[in-house]
Each structure stands twice: as C-alpha cells, then as structure tokens.
C-alpha cells in the first residue's frame, strides 16, 4: 500500500507537502534561535550548548540534536526526490513546451526548481562552514558559535552566499506553503486569500529574520 501511494502523483505531492511543513517548522525555530545572537556571545553560545543537552538526563548528550538532524535529513531527501520525480513525470507527460505561458504565474512559482537547487547547495555549504568548520574562514572555534558566525559574515562571499540563499528561502516558502495547504486539503475558494496572506507573511518574516544576522555583523551591531 505504501508503495502504491508513493508511486502516485498525489502520494508524491503529499510527501512534498508534509516534508516541506516539517522543514518550515524547523526554519521558524532556527530563525528564533539565530536572533539570540543580538543578546551577546554569552547567551548565544549558551543556547548552542543547550541544544546539545536537551532531554538530559533521559537523553544522552546530543541525542536529541541528532534525532532532529535525522528527521531533517529524511525530510530534505523525501522533499527533493519527490520534487525531482514529479518534475520528470510532468516533462514526460508534456514533452513540448506550451506555446503561451500563463500570464499570472508568479516569479516564485517559476523559480521553485532553481530555488530548491540553490537551497540544497547552501545547506551543504552551511554545514561545512558552521557545523564541521571544513570551509570556515578565520579559524573555526569548537563550542563558540557566536565567534564563528561573526567570522563568516565578516567576509563578502559569506554574506553573498547567505543573502542569496535566504531570498530563495523566502520565495520557496511563499509558494510552497500555499501549495502544501492545497495538497493537504486545507485550501478552498474562501480560504485561499487567507492562506496566501499567511504564506506572504511567513516568507517575509523568515527572510527578514535570517537576513538580520549578517546585516547585524556588517553594520557592527554584532561584533
């Protein structure tokens, strides 16, 4: 039964919707945590340490964090695979391009595919930069995320990569939230306007919240 659901387009769209909402909830929590950097290195570094001790003593050190990471990896992979397979299925069903584009198709809708690719590459870079320190500039300091964040956003390329990725996040959420609501049956003629407004607000708040950190470093508010 699970294979039958997965093989159907409806099943793949449902997987995309659910995995997308899981990632959206993570992004909201992650943005709130990021904003703690404006309260100074002590509070931000303490917050990063707390993430590793959540659930103790029932959970061992970092077990909860690793559980969250596993859920996120599964969600990202499921989302990407579903999107790719649906895209390929759509291309096979429509081998030739439409003569006329839909005039009211939004920029976010047209760029969902490229936005997803940009975000996938960004996730890899972000992990190598601030989690493993592999590509980090200025000397990665284990257990001192405040200093590591300041190092990253003290470089022009760190800011460019992050800002481009966050703009892609905003566009992805703006279309993806409304699309997920439609897939899961929450949409209707009377609720569409509300859902689109919520999607716009979420996209704007998350984009602004994430961008606030590099802007804070660039302006010297965070140093």
CSV table of C-alpha atoms in Angstrom, one decimal:
chain,number,residue,atom,x,y,z
A,1,UNK,CA,0.0,0.0,0.0
A,2,UNK,CA,2.8,2.4,0.9
A,3,UNK,CA,4.5,1.7,-2.5
A,4,UNK,CA,1.2,2.3,-4.3
A,5,UNK,CA,0.8,5.7,-2.6
A,6,UNK,CA,4.4,6.6,-3.3
A,7,UNK,CA,4.1,5.7,-7.0
A,8,UNK,CA,1.1,8.0,-7.4
A,9,UNK,CA,1.5,11.7,-8.1
A,10,UNK,CA,-0.9,12.5,-5.3
A,11,UNK,CA,1.3,10.5,-2.9
A,12,UNK,CA,4.4,12.3,-4.0
A,13,UNK,CA,2.7,15.7,-3.6
A,14,UNK,CA,1.6,14.7,-0.1
A,15,UNK,CA,5.2,13.7,0.8
A,16,UNK,CA,6.4,17.0,-0.5
A,17,UNK,CA,3.8,18.9,1.5
A,18,UNK,CA,4.4,17.1,4.8
A,19,UNK,CA,8.2,17.2,4.5
A,20,UNK,CA,8.0,20.9,3.5
A,21,UNK,CA,6.0,21.7,6.6
A,22,UNK,CA,8.5,19.8,8.8
A,23,UNK,CA,11.3,21.9,7.3
A,24,UNK,CA,9.2,25.1,7.7
A,25,UNK,CA,8.7,24.4,11.4
A,26,UNK,CA,12.5,23.9,11.8
A,27,UNK,CA,13.2,27.2,10.0
A,28,UNK,CA,10.9,29.1,12.4
A,29,UNK,CA,12.7,27.6,15.4
A,30,UNK,CA,16.1,28.1,13.8
A,31,UNK,CA,15.4,31.7,13.0
A,32,UNK,CA,14.3,32.5,16.6
A,33,UNK,CA,17.5,30.8,17.9
A,34,UNK,CA,19.6,32.8,15.4
A,35,UNK,CA,18.2,36.1,16.7
A,36,UNK,CA,19.7,35.3,20.1
A,37,UNK,CA,23.0,36.5,18.7
A,38,UNK,CA,21.8,40.1,19.3
A,39,UNK,CA,21.9,39.4,23.0
A,40,UNK,CA,25.6,38.8,23.0
A,41,UNK,CA,28.1,35.9,22.8
A,42,UNK,CA,27.3,34.6,26.3
A,43,UNK,CA,23.6,34.0,25.6
A,44,UNK,CA,24.2,32.7,22.0
A,45,UNK,CA,26.9,30.3,23.0
A,46,UNK,CA,24.8,29.1,25.9
A,47,UNK,CA,21.9,28.5,23.6
A,48,UNK,CA,24.1,26.4,21.3
A,49,UNK,CA,25.2,24.4,24.3
A,50,UNK,CA,21.6,23.9,25.4
A,51,UNK,CA,20.7,22.4,22.1
A,52,UNK,CA,23.2,19.6,22.8
A,53,UNK,CA,21.8,18.9,26.3
A,54,UNK,CA,18.0,18.9,25.5
A,55,UNK,CA,16.4,15.9,27.2
A,56,UNK,CA,19.1,15.2,29.7
A,57,UNK,CA,19.4,13.1,31.7
A,58,UNK,CA,16.8,10.9,29.9
A,59,UNK,CA,18.5,11.6,26.6
A,60,UNK,CA,22.3,11.3,26.3
A,61,UNK,CA,24.4,14.4,25.3
A,62,UNK,CA,23.5,15.4,21.7
A,63,UNK,CA,21.0,12.6,21.2
A,64,UNK,CA,18.0,14.9,20.8
A,65,UNK,CA,20.0,17.1,18.4
A,66,UNK,CA,21.0,14.1,16.3
A,67,UNK,CA,17.4,12.9,16.3
A,68,UNK,CA,16.3,16.3,14.9
A,69,UNK,CA,19.1,16.1,12.3
A,70,UNK,CA,18.0,12.7,11.2
A,71,UNK,CA,14.3,13.9,10.8
A,72,UNK,CA,15.5,16.9,8.8
A,73,UNK,CA,17.7,14.8,6.5
A,74,UNK,CA,14.8,12.4,5.8
A,75,UNK,CA,12.5,15.4,5.2
A,76,UNK,CA,15.0,17.1,2.8
A,77,UNK,CA,15.7,13.9,0.9
A,78,UNK,CA,12.0,13.0,0.6
A,79,UNK,CA,11.2,16.5,-0.5
A,80,UNK,CA,14.0,16.6,-3.1
A,81,UNK,CA,13.2,13.1,-4.5
A,82,UNK,CA,9.5,13.8,-4.7
A,83,UNK,CA,10.1,17.2,-6.5
A,84,UNK,CA,12.5,15.6,-8.9
A,85,UNK,CA,10.3,12.7,-9.8
A,86,UNK,CA,7.2,14.9,-10.2
A,87,UNK,CA,9.2,17.2,-12.4
A,88,UNK,CA,10.3,14.3,-14.6
A,89,UNK,CA,6.8,12.9,-14.7
A,90,UNK,CA,5.5,16.3,-15.8
A,91,UNK,CA,8.1,16.6,-18.5
A,92,UNK,CA,7.3,13.2,-19.9
A,93,UNK,CA,3.6,14.0,-19.9
A,94,UNK,CA,4.3,17.3,-21.7
A,95,UNK,CA,7.4,16.8,-23.9
A,96,UNK,CA,6.9,20.1,-25.8
A,97,UNK,CA,6.7,23.5,-24.1
A,98,UNK,CA,3.4,25.4,-24.0
A,99,UNK,CA,3.1,28.0,-26.8
A,100,UNK,CA,1.8,30.6,-24.3
A,101,UNK,CA,2.9,31.0,-20.7
A,102,UNK,CA,0.4,31.6,-18.0
A,103,UNK,CA,0.4,35.3,-17.6
A,104,UNK,CA,-0.4,35.2,-13.9
A,105,UNK,CA,2.3,32.7,-12.9
A,106,UNK,CA,4.3,34.2,-10.1
A,107,UNK,CA,8.1,34.6,-10.1
A,108,UNK,CA,8.2,32.3,-7.0
A,109,UNK,CA,6.3,29.6,-8.9
A,110,UNK,CA,8.6,29.7,-11.9
A,111,UNK,CA,11.7,29.6,-9.8
A,112,UNK,CA,10.8,26.8,-7.4
A,113,UNK,CA,13.1,24.3,-9.1
A,114,UNK,CA,16.1,26.5,-9.2
A,115,UNK,CA,15.4,27.8,-5.7
A,116,UNK,CA,15.4,24.2,-4.5
A,117,UNK,CA,18.8,23.6,-6.1
A,118,UNK,CA,20.2,26.8,-4.6
A,119,UNK,CA,18.9,25.8,-1.1
A,120,UNK,CA,20.3,22.3,-1.5
A,121,UNK,CA,23.8,23.6,-2.3
A,122,UNK,CA,23.5,26.2,0.5
A,123,UNK,CA,22.7,23.5,3.1
A,124,UNK,CA,25.9,21.7,2.2
A,125,UNK,CA,28.0,24.9,2.4
A,126,UNK,CA,26.3,26.0,5.7
A,127,UNK,CA,27.0,22.7,7.4
A,128,UNK,CA,30.7,22.7,6.2
A,129,UNK,CA,31.0,26.3,7.3
A,130,UNK,CA,29.4,26.5,10.7
A,131,UNK,CA,28.9,22.8,11.8
A,132,UNK,CA,32.1,21.0,10.8
A,133,UNK,CA,34.2,24.1,10.1
A,134,UNK,CA,35.7,22.5,7.0
A,135,UNK,CA,35.3,25.6,4.8
A,136,UNK,CA,35.2,28.1,7.6
A,137,UNK,CA,37.2,31.3,7.4
A,138,UNK,CA,39.2,32.8,10.2
A,139,UNK,CA,39.8,29.6,12.2
A,140,UNK,CA,36.8,27.5,13.3
A,141,UNK,CA,36.3,27.5,17.1
A,142,UNK,CA,34.5,24.5,18.5
A,143,UNK,CA,31.8,25.4,21.0
A,144,UNK,CA,32.0,29.1,20.2
A,145,UNK,CA,29.2,29.6,17.5
A,146,UNK,CA,29.0,33.4,18.1
A,147,UNK,CA,32.6,33.9,17.0
A,148,UNK,CA,32.2,31.5,14.1
A,149,UNK,CA,29.1,33.4,12.8
A,150,UNK,CA,30.9,36.7,13.1
A,151,UNK,CA,33.8,35.3,11.2
A,152,UNK,CA,31.6,34.0,8.4
A,153,UNK,CA,29.7,37.3,7.9
A,154,UNK,CA,32.9,39.3,8.1
A,155,UNK,CA,33.7,38.0,4.6
A,156,UNK,CA,32.0,39.4,1.4
A,157,UNK,CA,31.4,35.9,0.0
A,158,UNK,CA,29.8,34.6,3.2
A,159,UNK,CA,27.3,37.4,3.1
A,160,UNK,CA,26.6,37.0,-0.6
A,161,UNK,CA,26.0,33.2,-0.3
A,162,UNK,CA,23.8,33.6,2.7
A,163,UNK,CA,21.7,36.5,1.4
A,164,UNK,CA,21.0,34.8,-2.0
A,165,UNK,CA,20.0,31.6,-0.1
A,166,UNK,CA,17.7,33.5,2.2
A,167,UNK,CA,16.0,35.2,-0.7
A,168,UNK,CA,15.5,31.8,-2.2
A,169,UNK,CA,14.0,30.6,1.1
A,170,UNK,CA,11.5,33.4,1.1
A,171,UNK,CA,10.4,32.7,-2.5
A,172,UNK,CA,10.2,28.9,-1.8
A,173,UNK,CA,8.1,29.4,1.3
A,174,UNK,CA,5.8,31.9,-0.3
A,175,UNK,CA,4.7,29.4,-3.0
A,176,UNK,CA,5.4,26.2,-1.1
A,177,UNK,CA,3.2,26.9,2.0
A,178,UNK,CA,0.2,27.7,-0.2
A,179,UNK,CA,0.8,24.7,-2.4
A,180,UNK,CA,1.2,22.4,0.6
A,181,UNK,CA,-2.1,23.6,2.0
A,182,UNK,CA,-3.8,22.8,-1.3
A,183,UNK,CA,-2.3,19.4,-1.4
A,184,UNK,CA,-3.4,18.6,2.2
A,185,UNK,CA,-6.9,19.8,1.5
A,186,UNK,CA,-6.8,22.9,3.6
A,187,UNK,CA,-7.4,25.2,0.7
A,188,UNK,CA,-10.8,26.4,-0.6
A,189,UNK,CA,-12.2,29.3,-2.5
A,190,UNK,CA,-12.9,31.2,0.7
A,191,UNK,CA,-9.6,30.3,2.5
A,192,UNK,CA,-7.3,30.8,-0.4
A,193,UNK,CA,-6.8,34.6,0.2
A,194,UNK,CA,-6.0,33.9,3.9
A,195,UNK,CA,-3.6,31.1,3.1
A,196,UNK,CA,-1.8,33.3,0.5
A,197,UNK,CA,-1.6,36.1,3.1
A,198,UNK,CA,-0.2,33.8,5.7
A,199,UNK,CA,2.4,32.5,3.1
A,200,UNK,CA,3.4,36.1,2.3
A,201,UNK,CA,3.8,37.0,6.0
A,202,UNK,CA,5.8,33.8,6.8
A,203,UNK,CA,8.1,34.3,3.8
A,204,UNK,CA,8.7,38.0,4.8
A,205,UNK,CA,9.3,37.3,8.5
A,206,UNK,CA,11.6,34.4,7.9
A,207,UNK,CA,13.6,36.2,5.2
A,208,UNK,CA,13.9,39.3,7.3
A,209,UNK,CA,14.8,37.3,10.5
A,210,UNK,CA,17.6,35.3,8.8
A,211,UNK,CA,19.0,38.3,6.9
A,212,UNK,CA,19.1,40.3,10.2
A,213,UNK,CA,22.1,38.3,11.4
A,214,UNK,CA,24.6,39.1,8.5
A,215,UNK,CA,23.2,42.7,8.4
A,216,UNK,CA,23.9,42.9,12.1
A,217,UNK,CA,27.5,41.8,11.6
A,218,UNK,CA,28.1,44.1,8.6
A,219,UNK,CA,26.8,47.1,10.5
A,220,UNK,CA,28.8,46.4,13.6
A,221,UNK,CA,25.7,45.7,15.8
A,222,UNK,CA,27.0,42.2,16.2
A,223,UNK,CA,30.8,42.1,16.6
